[in-house]
Amino acid sequence: MFQLHSWIGIKLSLLFFIVCFSGTLATLSNEMDWLFHPGLRATGSGDRVPYNTIVQELQQAYPNHTLSYWLMPKEPYLNDILYLEKDGYRTYVFADPFTGKVTGATKVTFQRFFRDFHYYLFMPFYQIGYFMVLVFAFLLAISLGTALLFYKKWWRKFLELKRSSGKLVLFRSLHRLVGLWSIPFVMVFSLTGIWYFTERTNLGKVSDISNPAAPKLDREVALDSADQTPFPYRWDYDMAAKVALHTIPGLEIRGIVPPRQPSSTIYLRGKSQVPLVRNRANRVYVDPLNYEAVGVQKAEDIPTIMYLNDIADPLHFGNWGGLTSKIIWFISGLGISGLVLTGIWIALRRQLKKSATKKNAVMGAWKYINWLLAAPIFAYLFFFMHFRYGLSWEPILLVATILASVGWLAWYVFVTKMRQAR
């Protein structure tokens, strides 16, 4: 059991760390946006202005863009985020829900960047990246199971930390201690990750059940050819919201997807009294021409499989309980990422104690396999930053500098210092 546990944590250490640490940063990515984008910081209070007021302000500021999504974050310290598309690029526009004014914009948010990184590692063929990440859900579960099997009487050692027997003993004890306190979080991350795998592969028709198709309006509509207003700006979103609130009493609208064509609906989603579920558990589809609800999904009525699917994201990223739960999830993610680092450090130190002639015995050929897989991940990261996000060279250079610094630090700790310790 120990050999299997060590093999997973050491042979796949670089990829394991990338997956764990990117997910850790994703938990507080909205707060990073709040910190670096002043326009996202909510300063008002009271009642929201009419939705149409914000749309009018948006149209004046971005008359040639297409509104593809409108997010109303549940965090009270965040403004609305509106996704605009033009020429294949997306712009994230911030709007104050209490004044209706546009307060800022950016080409990419930390939330989107780290979610993309954690979801599919920026691989150009999404399915490859998705499954590379999802495999680690199974490996994380195996690591937990094997650790509990070979670590005798672990339930008695939640407060045990040995400090007086050298660095190797200290780090090994710290590795075990952090691992014990991480058990519930490892279980949550691995189980939700396995659920994502089930959904992605549609095992048991999970994806079909959990992601029903939006209703289509069976009609032909002749639109005014003289009206050059972008399609999503034409509709009465206040009326659509009124219909949604009437259809699901007590609904807190958290997202609106505008129609892209006459046969599409205005799709509104949000929170109700059902705990844990994400916004899309409540759905109202509104006909944009007569403002009648043509499709409704209430969280209290969804089947068990759909409920499990809709609680996976809040549990996986820790946003179910607001900022408090996100901070707890972030700290636990740092702990799990640290387990990968301390695990490889312990293995290297043990190697030094055994023999100075086996310098490649710890990772062997897997060292090169890790780097062969990691290299395209970072290459595609920069590709996405420029060609998908449309970023200029300054943020790309900043990210490159950060990665180079982290790489140098890792080399210093795990290679240079280890050689000096021989």
Tab-separated table of C-alpha atoms in Angstrom:
chain	number	residue	atom	x	y	z
A	1	MET	CA	0.000	0.000	0.000
A	2	PHE	CA	2.830	2.363	0.851
A	3	GLN	CA	4.515	1.657	-2.484
A	4	LEU	CA	1.324	2.478	-4.398
A	5	HIS	CA	0.793	5.639	-2.334
A	6	SER	CA	4.373	6.742	-2.975
A	7	TRP	CA	4.233	5.884	-6.666
A	8	ILE	CA	1.200	8.123	-7.241
A	9	GLY	CA	2.568	11.008	-5.200
A	10	ILE	CA	6.123	10.869	-6.544
A	11	LYS	CA	5.999	9.610	-10.116
A	12	LEU	CA	3.165	12.008	-10.993
A	13	SER	CA	4.182	14.756	-8.578
A	14	LEU	CA	4.459	17.658	-11.037
A	15	LEU	CA	1.113	17.023	-12.720
A	16	PHE	CA	-0.519	16.263	-9.380
A	17	PHE	CA	0.680	19.594	-8.007
A	18	ILE	CA	-0.508	21.518	-11.078
A	19	VAL	CA	-4.010	20.061	-10.780
A	20	CYS	CA	-4.253	20.583	-7.011
A	21	PHE	CA	-2.771	24.072	-6.925
A	22	SER	CA	-4.769	25.391	-9.884
A	23	GLY	CA	-7.952	24.212	-8.157
A	24	THR	CA	-6.827	25.858	-4.942
A	25	LEU	CA	-6.382	29.220	-6.654
A	26	ALA	CA	-9.737	28.819	-8.400
A	27	THR	CA	-11.542	28.808	-5.038
A	28	LEU	CA	-10.652	32.451	-4.358
A	29	SER	CA	-10.453	33.625	-7.967
A	30	ASN	CA	-13.451	35.959	-7.600
A	31	GLU	CA	-11.716	37.602	-4.665
A	32	MET	CA	-8.553	37.997	-6.763
A	33	ASP	CA	-10.667	39.801	-9.340
A	34	TRP	CA	-12.058	42.030	-6.588
A	35	LEU	CA	-8.491	42.845	-5.545
A	36	PHE	CA	-7.080	43.598	-9.001
A	37	HIS	CA	-10.148	45.031	-10.773
A	38	PRO	CA	-11.530	48.083	-8.916
A	39	GLY	CA	-14.532	48.173	-11.245
A	40	LEU	CA	-15.741	44.873	-9.832
A	41	ARG	CA	-15.949	46.188	-6.277
A	42	ALA	CA	-19.523	46.840	-5.204
A	43	THR	CA	-19.948	50.135	-3.368
A	44	GLY	CA	-23.697	50.703	-3.439
A	45	SER	CA	-26.593	49.366	-1.414
A	46	GLY	CA	-30.355	49.250	-1.520
A	47	ASP	CA	-32.487	48.000	-4.399
A	48	ARG	CA	-31.228	47.043	-7.839
A	49	VAL	CA	-31.904	49.400	-10.693
A	50	PRO	CA	-34.077	47.958	-13.484
A	51	TYR	CA	-32.262	45.416	-15.634
A	52	ASN	CA	-33.058	47.456	-18.729
A	53	THR	CA	-31.175	50.433	-17.263
A	54	ILE	CA	-27.960	48.423	-17.192
A	55	VAL	CA	-28.608	47.112	-20.706
A	56	GLN	CA	-29.035	50.676	-21.983
A	57	GLU	CA	-25.772	51.765	-20.351
A	58	LEU	CA	-24.068	48.718	-21.790
A	59	GLN	CA	-25.371	49.407	-25.275
A	60	GLN	CA	-24.095	52.978	-25.150
A	61	ALA	CA	-20.640	51.861	-24.031
A	62	TYR	CA	-20.403	48.793	-26.303
A	63	PRO	CA	-22.834	49.314	-29.203
A	64	ASN	CA	-21.212	46.755	-31.511
A	65	HIS	CA	-20.767	43.927	-29.024
A	66	THR	CA	-23.065	40.981	-28.381
A	67	LEU	CA	-24.192	40.231	-24.837
A	68	SER	CA	-23.803	36.472	-24.275
A	69	TYR	CA	-24.218	36.140	-20.510
A	70	TRP	CA	-25.098	38.277	-17.503
A	71	LEU	CA	-23.861	37.180	-14.095
A	72	MET	CA	-25.140	38.620	-10.829
A	73	PRO	CA	-22.691	37.250	-8.221
A	74	LYS	CA	-24.117	36.236	-4.871
A	75	GLU	CA	-21.145	37.849	-3.137
A	76	PRO	CA	-22.352	41.265	-1.898
A	77	TYR	CA	-18.944	42.815	-2.562
A	78	LEU	CA	-19.032	42.086	-6.322
A	79	ASN	CA	-20.714	44.040	-9.112
A	80	ASP	CA	-22.552	42.435	-12.013
A	81	ILE	CA	-20.379	40.850	-14.703
A	82	LEU	CA	-21.588	40.954	-18.305
A	83	TYR	CA	-19.948	38.812	-20.983
A	84	LEU	CA	-19.639	40.587	-24.333
A	85	GLU	CA	-18.464	39.019	-27.591
A	86	LYS	CA	-16.926	40.652	-30.649
A	87	ASP	CA	-14.724	39.261	-33.431
A	88	GLY	CA	-14.173	36.018	-31.560
A	89	TYR	CA	-12.961	37.674	-28.351
A	90	ARG	CA	-14.735	38.130	-25.053
A	91	THR	CA	-14.801	41.212	-22.841
A	92	TYR	CA	-15.928	41.083	-19.225
A	93	VAL	CA	-17.761	44.289	-18.332
A	94	PHE	CA	-18.547	45.277	-14.746
A	95	ALA	CA	-21.726	47.188	-13.897
A	96	ASP	CA	-22.939	48.584	-10.578
A	97	PRO	CA	-26.375	47.006	-9.935
A	98	PHE	CA	-27.393	49.942	-7.707
A	99	THR	CA	-26.571	52.762	-10.145
A	100	GLY	CA	-26.667	50.944	-13.468
A	101	LYS	CA	-23.327	52.467	-14.474
A	102	VAL	CA	-20.576	50.566	-16.254
A	103	THR	CA	-17.614	50.560	-13.853
A	104	GLY	CA	-14.885	48.749	-15.745
A	105	ALA	CA	-13.906	45.957	-18.106
A	106	THR	CA	-11.215	43.355	-18.675
A	107	LYS	CA	-10.332	40.819	-21.346
A	108	VAL	CA	-10.077	37.965	-18.864
A	109	THR	CA	-10.834	37.463	-15.195
A	110	PHE	CA	-8.878	35.470	-12.660
A	111	GLN	CA	-12.002	33.377	-12.201
A	112	ARG	CA	-12.107	32.414	-15.877
A	113	PHE	CA	-8.346	31.904	-16.120
A	114	PHE	CA	-8.036	29.545	-13.162
A	115	ARG	CA	-11.274	27.702	-13.964
A	116	ASP	CA	-10.006	27.041	-17.493
A	117	PHE	CA	-6.626	25.998	-16.112
A	118	HIS	CA	-8.154	23.616	-13.587
A	119	TYR	CA	-10.847	22.257	-15.932
A	120	TYR	CA	-8.748	21.264	-18.940
A	121	LEU	CA	-5.182	22.574	-18.448
A	122	PHE	CA	-5.528	24.836	-21.524
A	123	MET	CA	-5.216	21.818	-23.790
A	124	PRO	CA	-6.479	22.694	-27.302
A	125	PHE	CA	-8.561	19.520	-27.487
A	126	TYR	CA	-10.730	20.062	-24.435
A	127	GLN	CA	-11.631	16.419	-23.864
A	128	ILE	CA	-7.958	15.464	-23.499
A	129	GLY	CA	-7.429	18.131	-20.858
A	130	TYR	CA	-10.664	17.301	-19.055
A	131	PHE	CA	-9.788	13.633	-18.732
A	132	MET	CA	-6.188	14.365	-17.736
A	133	VAL	CA	-7.572	16.313	-14.777
A	134	LEU	CA	-10.374	13.878	-13.967
A	135	VAL	CA	-7.979	10.916	-13.775
A	136	PHE	CA	-6.425	12.597	-10.754
A	137	ALA	CA	-9.755	12.365	-8.899
A	138	PHE	CA	-9.324	8.591	-8.906
A	139	LEU	CA	-5.638	8.868	-8.009
A	140	LEU	CA	-6.491	11.210	-5.132
A	141	ALA	CA	-9.019	8.694	-3.808
A	142	ILE	CA	-6.479	5.866	-4.105
A	143	SER	CA	-3.857	7.970	-2.316
A	144	LEU	CA	-6.257	8.557	0.563
A	145	GLY	CA	-7.296	4.913	0.805
A	146	THR	CA	-3.747	3.552	0.740
A	147	ALA	CA	-2.558	6.109	3.299
A	148	LEU	CA	-5.265	5.125	5.768
A	149	LEU	CA	-4.454	1.441	5.288
A	150	PHE	CA	-0.704	1.611	5.890
A	151	TYR	CA	-0.706	4.382	8.533
A	152	LYS	CA	-1.494	2.380	11.659
A	153	LYS	CA	-3.915	3.808	14.235
A	154	TRP	CA	-4.103	7.073	12.332
A	155	TRP	CA	-7.233	8.125	14.210
A	156	ARG	CA	-5.123	8.662	17.332
A	157	LYS	CA	-2.591	10.963	15.703
A	158	PHE	CA	-4.488	14.121	14.767
A	159	LEU	CA	-2.325	16.141	17.177
A	160	GLU	CA	0.975	14.298	16.779
A	161	LEU	CA	3.886	16.326	15.398
A	162	LYS	CA	7.467	15.178	16.016
A	163	ARG	CA	9.911	18.096	16.087
A	164	SER	CA	13.070	16.864	17.796
A	165	SER	CA	14.478	14.166	15.496
A	166	GLY	CA	15.759	16.058	12.482
A	167	LYS	CA	14.237	17.556	9.350
A	168	LEU	CA	13.285	14.249	7.751
A	169	VAL	CA	11.267	13.106	10.753
A	170	LEU	CA	9.706	16.560	11.133
A	171	PHE	CA	8.578	16.744	7.505
A	172	ARG	CA	7.342	13.167	7.533
A	173	SER	CA	5.339	13.894	10.683
A	174	LEU	CA	4.035	17.152	9.202
A	175	HIS	CA	3.080	15.322	6.000
A	176	ARG	CA	1.032	12.835	8.001
A	177	LEU	CA	-0.544	15.495	10.218
A	178	VAL	CA	-1.670	17.679	7.316
A	179	GLY	CA	-2.866	14.573	5.511
A	180	LEU	CA	-5.052	13.537	8.445
A	181	TRP	CA	-6.683	16.953	8.738
A	182	SER	CA	-7.220	16.974	4.976
A	183	ILE	CA	-9.193	13.704	4.943
A	184	PRO	CA	-12.702	15.233	4.655
A	185	PHE	CA	-11.569	17.630	1.928
A	186	VAL	CA	-9.762	14.920	-0.025
A	187	MET	CA	-12.957	12.877	0.115
A	188	VAL	CA	-15.020	15.807	-1.181
A	189	PHE	CA	-12.563	16.674	-3.969
A	190	SER	CA	-12.106	13.090	-5.123
A	191	LEU	CA	-15.810	12.166	-4.981
A	192	THR	CA	-16.910	15.293	-6.843
A	193	GLY	CA	-14.101	14.756	-9.342
A	194	ILE	CA	-15.271	11.189	-9.936
A	195	TRP	CA	-18.795	12.544	-10.367
A	196	TYR	CA	-17.485	14.959	-13.023
A	197	PHE	CA	-15.942	11.960	-14.782
A	198	THR	CA	-19.290	10.164	-14.650
A	199	GLU	CA	-21.032	13.193	-16.110
A	200	ARG	CA	-18.392	13.748	-18.784
A	201	THR	CA	-18.603	10.115	-19.947
A	202	ASN	CA	-22.412	10.065	-19.538
A	203	LEU	CA	-22.304	6.864	-17.514
A	204	GLY	CA	-25.813	5.870	-16.509
A	205	LYS	CA	-27.129	8.732	-18.675
A	206	VAL	CA	-26.038	11.158	-15.938
A	207	SER	CA	-25.235	13.923	-18.412
A	208	ASP	CA	-28.473	13.471	-20.339
A	209	ILE	CA	-30.520	13.655	-17.141
A	210	SER	CA	-28.573	16.523	-15.576
A	211	ASN	CA	-28.296	18.769	-18.621
A	212	PRO	CA	-31.668	18.942	-20.369
A	213	ALA	CA	-31.799	20.850	-23.633
A	214	ALA	CA	-33.295	24.330	-23.583
A	215	PRO	CA	-36.720	24.583	-25.220
A	216	LYS	CA	-36.769	25.814	-28.802
A	217	LEU	CA	-39.501	28.054	-30.122
A	218	ASP	CA	-41.029	26.481	-33.211
A	219	ARG	CA	-41.693	29.494	-35.378
A	220	GLU	CA	-40.419	31.712	-38.126
A	221	VAL	CA	-40.106	35.387	-37.220
A	222	ALA	CA	-39.472	38.204	-39.655
A	223	LEU	CA	-37.319	40.736	-37.812
A	224	ASP	CA	-37.069	44.387	-38.740
A	225	SER	CA	-34.126	44.497	-41.147
A	226	ALA	CA	-33.735	48.234	-40.541
A	227	ASP	CA	-33.077	47.684	-36.847
A	228	GLN	CA	-29.304	47.404	-36.458
A	229	THR	CA	-29.473	46.943	-32.695
A	230	PRO	CA	-27.499	43.827	-31.649
A	231	PHE	CA	-29.947	41.022	-30.977
A	232	PRO	CA	-29.442	40.679	-27.182
A	233	TYR	CA	-30.038	44.423	-26.610
A	234	ARG	CA	-33.573	44.359	-28.013
A	235	TRP	CA	-35.432	42.585	-25.235
A	236	ASP	CA	-37.259	43.682	-22.102
A	237	TYR	CA	-35.249	41.997	-19.366
A	238	ASP	CA	-37.357	43.541	-16.616
A	239	MET	CA	-40.423	41.818	-18.020
A	240	ALA	CA	-38.517	38.535	-18.343
A	241	ALA	CA	-37.369	38.830	-14.716
A	242	LYS	CA	-40.938	39.530	-13.616
A	243	VAL	CA	-42.096	36.352	-15.356
A	244	ALA	CA	-39.307	34.334	-13.711
A	245	LEU	CA	-40.147	35.649	-10.234
A	246	HIS	CA	-43.816	34.868	-10.778
A	247	THR	CA	-42.967	31.359	-11.989
A	248	ILE	CA	-40.593	30.569	-9.101
A	249	PRO	CA	-41.604	32.685	-6.078
A	250	GLY	CA	-38.630	33.720	-3.962
A	251	LEU	CA	-36.148	33.207	-6.801
A	252	GLU	CA	-32.926	35.242	-6.558
A	253	ILE	CA	-31.957	35.809	-10.176
A	254	ARG	CA	-28.213	35.238	-10.544
A	255	GLY	CA	-27.791	34.777	-14.273
A	256	ILE	CA	-29.396	35.667	-17.596
A	257	VAL	CA	-28.575	34.140	-20.976
A	258	PRO	CA	-29.976	36.361	-23.766
A	259	PRO	CA	-31.390	34.776	-26.927
A	260	ARG	CA	-29.077	34.655	-29.933
A	261	GLN	CA	-31.790	34.021	-32.539
A	262	PRO	CA	-35.595	34.319	-32.853
A	263	SER	CA	-36.098	30.652	-31.966
A	264	SER	CA	-34.170	31.004	-28.681
A	265	THR	CA	-35.507	31.971	-25.273
A	266	ILE	CA	-34.363	34.317	-22.538
A	267	TYR	CA	-32.907	31.920	-19.989
A	268	LEU	CA	-32.904	33.050	-16.334
A	269	ARG	CA	-31.474	31.085	-13.422
A	270	GLY	CA	-30.788	31.638	-9.762
A	271	LYS	CA	-31.071	30.570	-6.151
A	272	SER	CA	-34.108	29.456	-4.189
A	273	GLN	CA	-34.516	27.996	-0.711
A	274	VAL	CA	-33.001	24.636	-1.705
A	275	PRO	CA	-29.542	24.408	-0.075
A	276	LEU	CA	-26.198	23.774	-1.778
A	277	VAL	CA	-27.386	23.711	-5.398
A	278	ARG	CA	-25.835	25.978	-8.020
A	279	ASN	CA	-27.792	28.620	-9.891
A	280	ARG	CA	-28.761	26.468	-12.840
A	281	ALA	CA	-30.827	24.174	-10.604
A	282	ASN	CA	-33.576	26.791	-11.021
A	283	ARG	CA	-34.320	27.637	-14.644
A	284	VAL	CA	-36.975	29.728	-16.345
A	285	TYR	CA	-37.117	30.012	-20.130
A	286	VAL	CA	-39.073	33.024	-21.376
A	287	ASP	CA	-40.345	33.660	-24.894
A	288	PRO	CA	-38.774	37.040	-25.841
A	289	LEU	CA	-41.720	38.038	-28.041
A	290	ASN	CA	-44.724	37.441	-25.785
A	291	TYR	CA	-42.890	37.090	-22.432
A	292	GLU	CA	-44.495	33.831	-21.429
A	293	ALA	CA	-42.644	31.090	-19.559
A	294	VAL	CA	-42.105	28.201	-21.979
A	295	GLY	CA	-39.929	26.087	-19.698
A	296	VAL	CA	-39.477	25.848	-15.931
A	297	GLN	CA	-37.192	23.839	-13.671
A	298	LYS	CA	-37.466	24.186	-9.897
A	299	ALA	CA	-34.684	22.939	-7.644
A	300	GLU	CA	-37.156	21.336	-5.247
A	301	ASP	CA	-38.574	19.206	-8.078
A	302	ILE	CA	-35.412	17.963	-9.776
A	303	PRO	CA	-34.518	14.231	-9.654
A	304	THR	CA	-31.777	12.930	-7.379
A	305	ILE	CA	-29.181	12.614	-10.144
A	306	MET	CA	-29.716	16.208	-11.203
A	307	TYR	CA	-29.536	17.348	-7.573
A	308	LEU	CA	-26.212	15.556	-7.099
A	309	ASN	CA	-24.939	17.158	-10.281
A	310	ASP	CA	-26.002	20.622	-9.137
A	311	ILE	CA	-24.296	20.370	-5.740
A	312	ALA	CA	-20.999	19.108	-7.192
A	313	ASP	CA	-19.593	22.544	-8.122
A	314	PRO	CA	-20.464	24.287	-4.815
A	315	LEU	CA	-18.920	21.404	-2.877
A	316	HIS	CA	-15.859	21.071	-5.103
A	317	PHE	CA	-14.943	24.772	-5.103
A	318	GLY	CA	-16.284	25.585	-1.642
A	319	ASN	CA	-18.511	28.497	-2.636
A	320	TRP	CA	-21.620	27.010	-1.017
A	321	GLY	CA	-21.090	28.982	2.209
A	322	GLY	CA	-19.818	32.308	0.919
A	323	LEU	CA	-16.400	33.751	1.684
A	324	THR	CA	-15.966	31.716	4.885
A	325	SER	CA	-16.282	28.340	3.177
A	326	LYS	CA	-14.121	29.509	0.273
A	327	ILE	CA	-11.300	30.468	2.643
A	328	ILE	CA	-11.562	27.085	4.374
A	329	TRP	CA	-11.457	25.305	1.001
A	330	PHE	CA	-8.506	27.454	-0.072
A	331	ILE	CA	-6.511	26.564	3.044
A	332	SER	CA	-7.319	22.878	2.609
A	333	GLY	CA	-6.227	23.096	-1.025
A	334	LEU	CA	-2.925	24.619	0.032
A	335	GLY	CA	-2.523	21.760	2.490
A	336	ILE	CA	-3.159	19.108	-0.158
A	337	SER	CA	-0.810	20.853	-2.598
A	338	GLY	CA	1.749	20.919	0.204
A	339	LEU	CA	1.351	17.165	0.660
A	340	VAL	CA	2.611	16.677	-2.887
A	341	LEU	CA	5.660	18.864	-2.235
A	342	THR	CA	6.514	17.372	1.150
A	343	GLY	CA	6.013	13.879	-0.266
A	344	ILE	CA	8.609	14.378	-2.981
A	345	TRP	CA	10.961	16.118	-0.523
A	346	ILE	CA	10.714	13.184	1.908
A	347	ALA	CA	11.387	10.713	-0.900
A	348	LEU	CA	14.475	12.638	-2.013
A	349	ARG	CA	15.830	12.852	1.533
A	350	ARG	CA	15.299	9.133	2.040
A	351	GLN	CA	17.170	8.483	-1.169
A	352	LEU	CA	20.136	10.508	0.101
A	353	LYS	CA	20.258	8.474	3.284
A	354	LYS	CA	20.199	5.180	1.382
A	355	SER	CA	22.800	5.755	-1.288
A	356	ALA	CA	24.446	8.585	-3.154
A	357	THR	CA	24.678	6.439	-6.279
A	358	LYS	CA	20.933	6.318	-7.068
A	359	LYS	CA	20.314	9.939	-7.856
A	360	ASN	CA	17.593	9.169	-10.402
A	361	ALA	CA	15.894	6.380	-8.461
A	362	VAL	CA	13.092	8.478	-6.978
A	363	MET	CA	11.316	9.491	-10.170
A	364	GLY	CA	13.370	7.721	-12.792
A	365	ALA	CA	11.949	8.058	-16.294
A	366	TRP	CA	8.767	9.545	-14.837
A	367	LYS	CA	10.653	12.790	-14.294
A	368	TYR	CA	10.828	13.210	-18.055
A	369	ILE	CA	7.242	12.024	-18.553
A	370	ASN	CA	6.051	14.703	-16.112
A	371	TRP	CA	7.951	17.400	-17.945
A	372	LEU	CA	6.849	16.143	-21.360
A	373	LEU	CA	3.235	16.496	-20.233
A	374	ALA	CA	3.750	19.751	-18.334
A	375	ALA	CA	5.631	21.520	-21.145
A	376	PRO	CA	2.677	21.631	-23.582
A	377	ILE	CA	0.381	22.692	-20.735
A	378	PHE	CA	2.453	25.816	-20.128
A	379	ALA	CA	2.970	26.369	-23.851
A	380	TYR	CA	-0.777	26.275	-24.462
A	381	LEU	CA	-1.289	28.526	-21.445
A	382	PHE	CA	0.570	31.320	-23.238
A	383	PHE	CA	-1.153	30.448	-26.502
A	384	PHE	CA	-4.548	30.853	-24.847
A	385	MET	CA	-3.539	34.092	-23.156
A	386	HIS	CA	-2.707	35.688	-26.488
A	387	PHE	CA	-5.027	34.067	-29.028
A	388	ARG	CA	-8.120	33.278	-26.960
A	389	TYR	CA	-8.072	35.972	-24.300
A	390	GLY	CA	-6.472	38.566	-26.572
A	391	LEU	CA	-4.047	39.761	-23.899
A	392	SER	CA	-1.135	42.074	-24.624
A	393	TRP	CA	2.469	41.132	-23.955
A	394	GLU	CA	2.637	42.780	-20.496
A	395	PRO	CA	0.448	40.259	-18.583
A	396	ILE	CA	1.949	37.409	-20.590
A	397	LEU	CA	5.438	38.551	-19.566
A	398	LEU	CA	4.283	38.841	-15.949
A	399	VAL	CA	2.946	35.272	-15.920
A	400	ALA	CA	6.131	34.029	-17.591
A	401	THR	CA	8.219	35.769	-14.917
A	402	ILE	CA	6.141	34.243	-12.114
A	403	LEU	CA	6.395	30.749	-13.601
A	404	ALA	CA	10.143	31.137	-14.133
A	405	SER	CA	10.567	32.269	-10.524
A	406	VAL	CA	8.539	29.335	-9.219
A	407	GLY	CA	10.518	26.965	-11.429
A	408	TRP	CA	13.814	28.368	-10.169
A	409	LEU	CA	12.645	28.055	-6.545
A	410	ALA	CA	11.582	24.447	-7.100
A	411	TRP	CA	14.925	23.632	-8.709
A	412	TYR	CA	16.782	25.258	-5.827
A	413	VAL	CA	14.833	23.378	-3.136
A	414	PHE	CA	14.530	19.971	-4.758
A	415	VAL	CA	17.777	19.798	-6.734
A	416	THR	CA	20.428	22.273	-5.577
A	417	LYS	CA	19.782	21.934	-1.839
A	418	MET	CA	19.529	18.169	-2.137
A	419	ARG	CA	22.893	17.979	-3.888
A	420	GLN	CA	24.445	20.162	-1.199
A	421	ALA	CA	23.089	17.812	1.449
A	422	ARG	CA	24.929	14.784	0.036
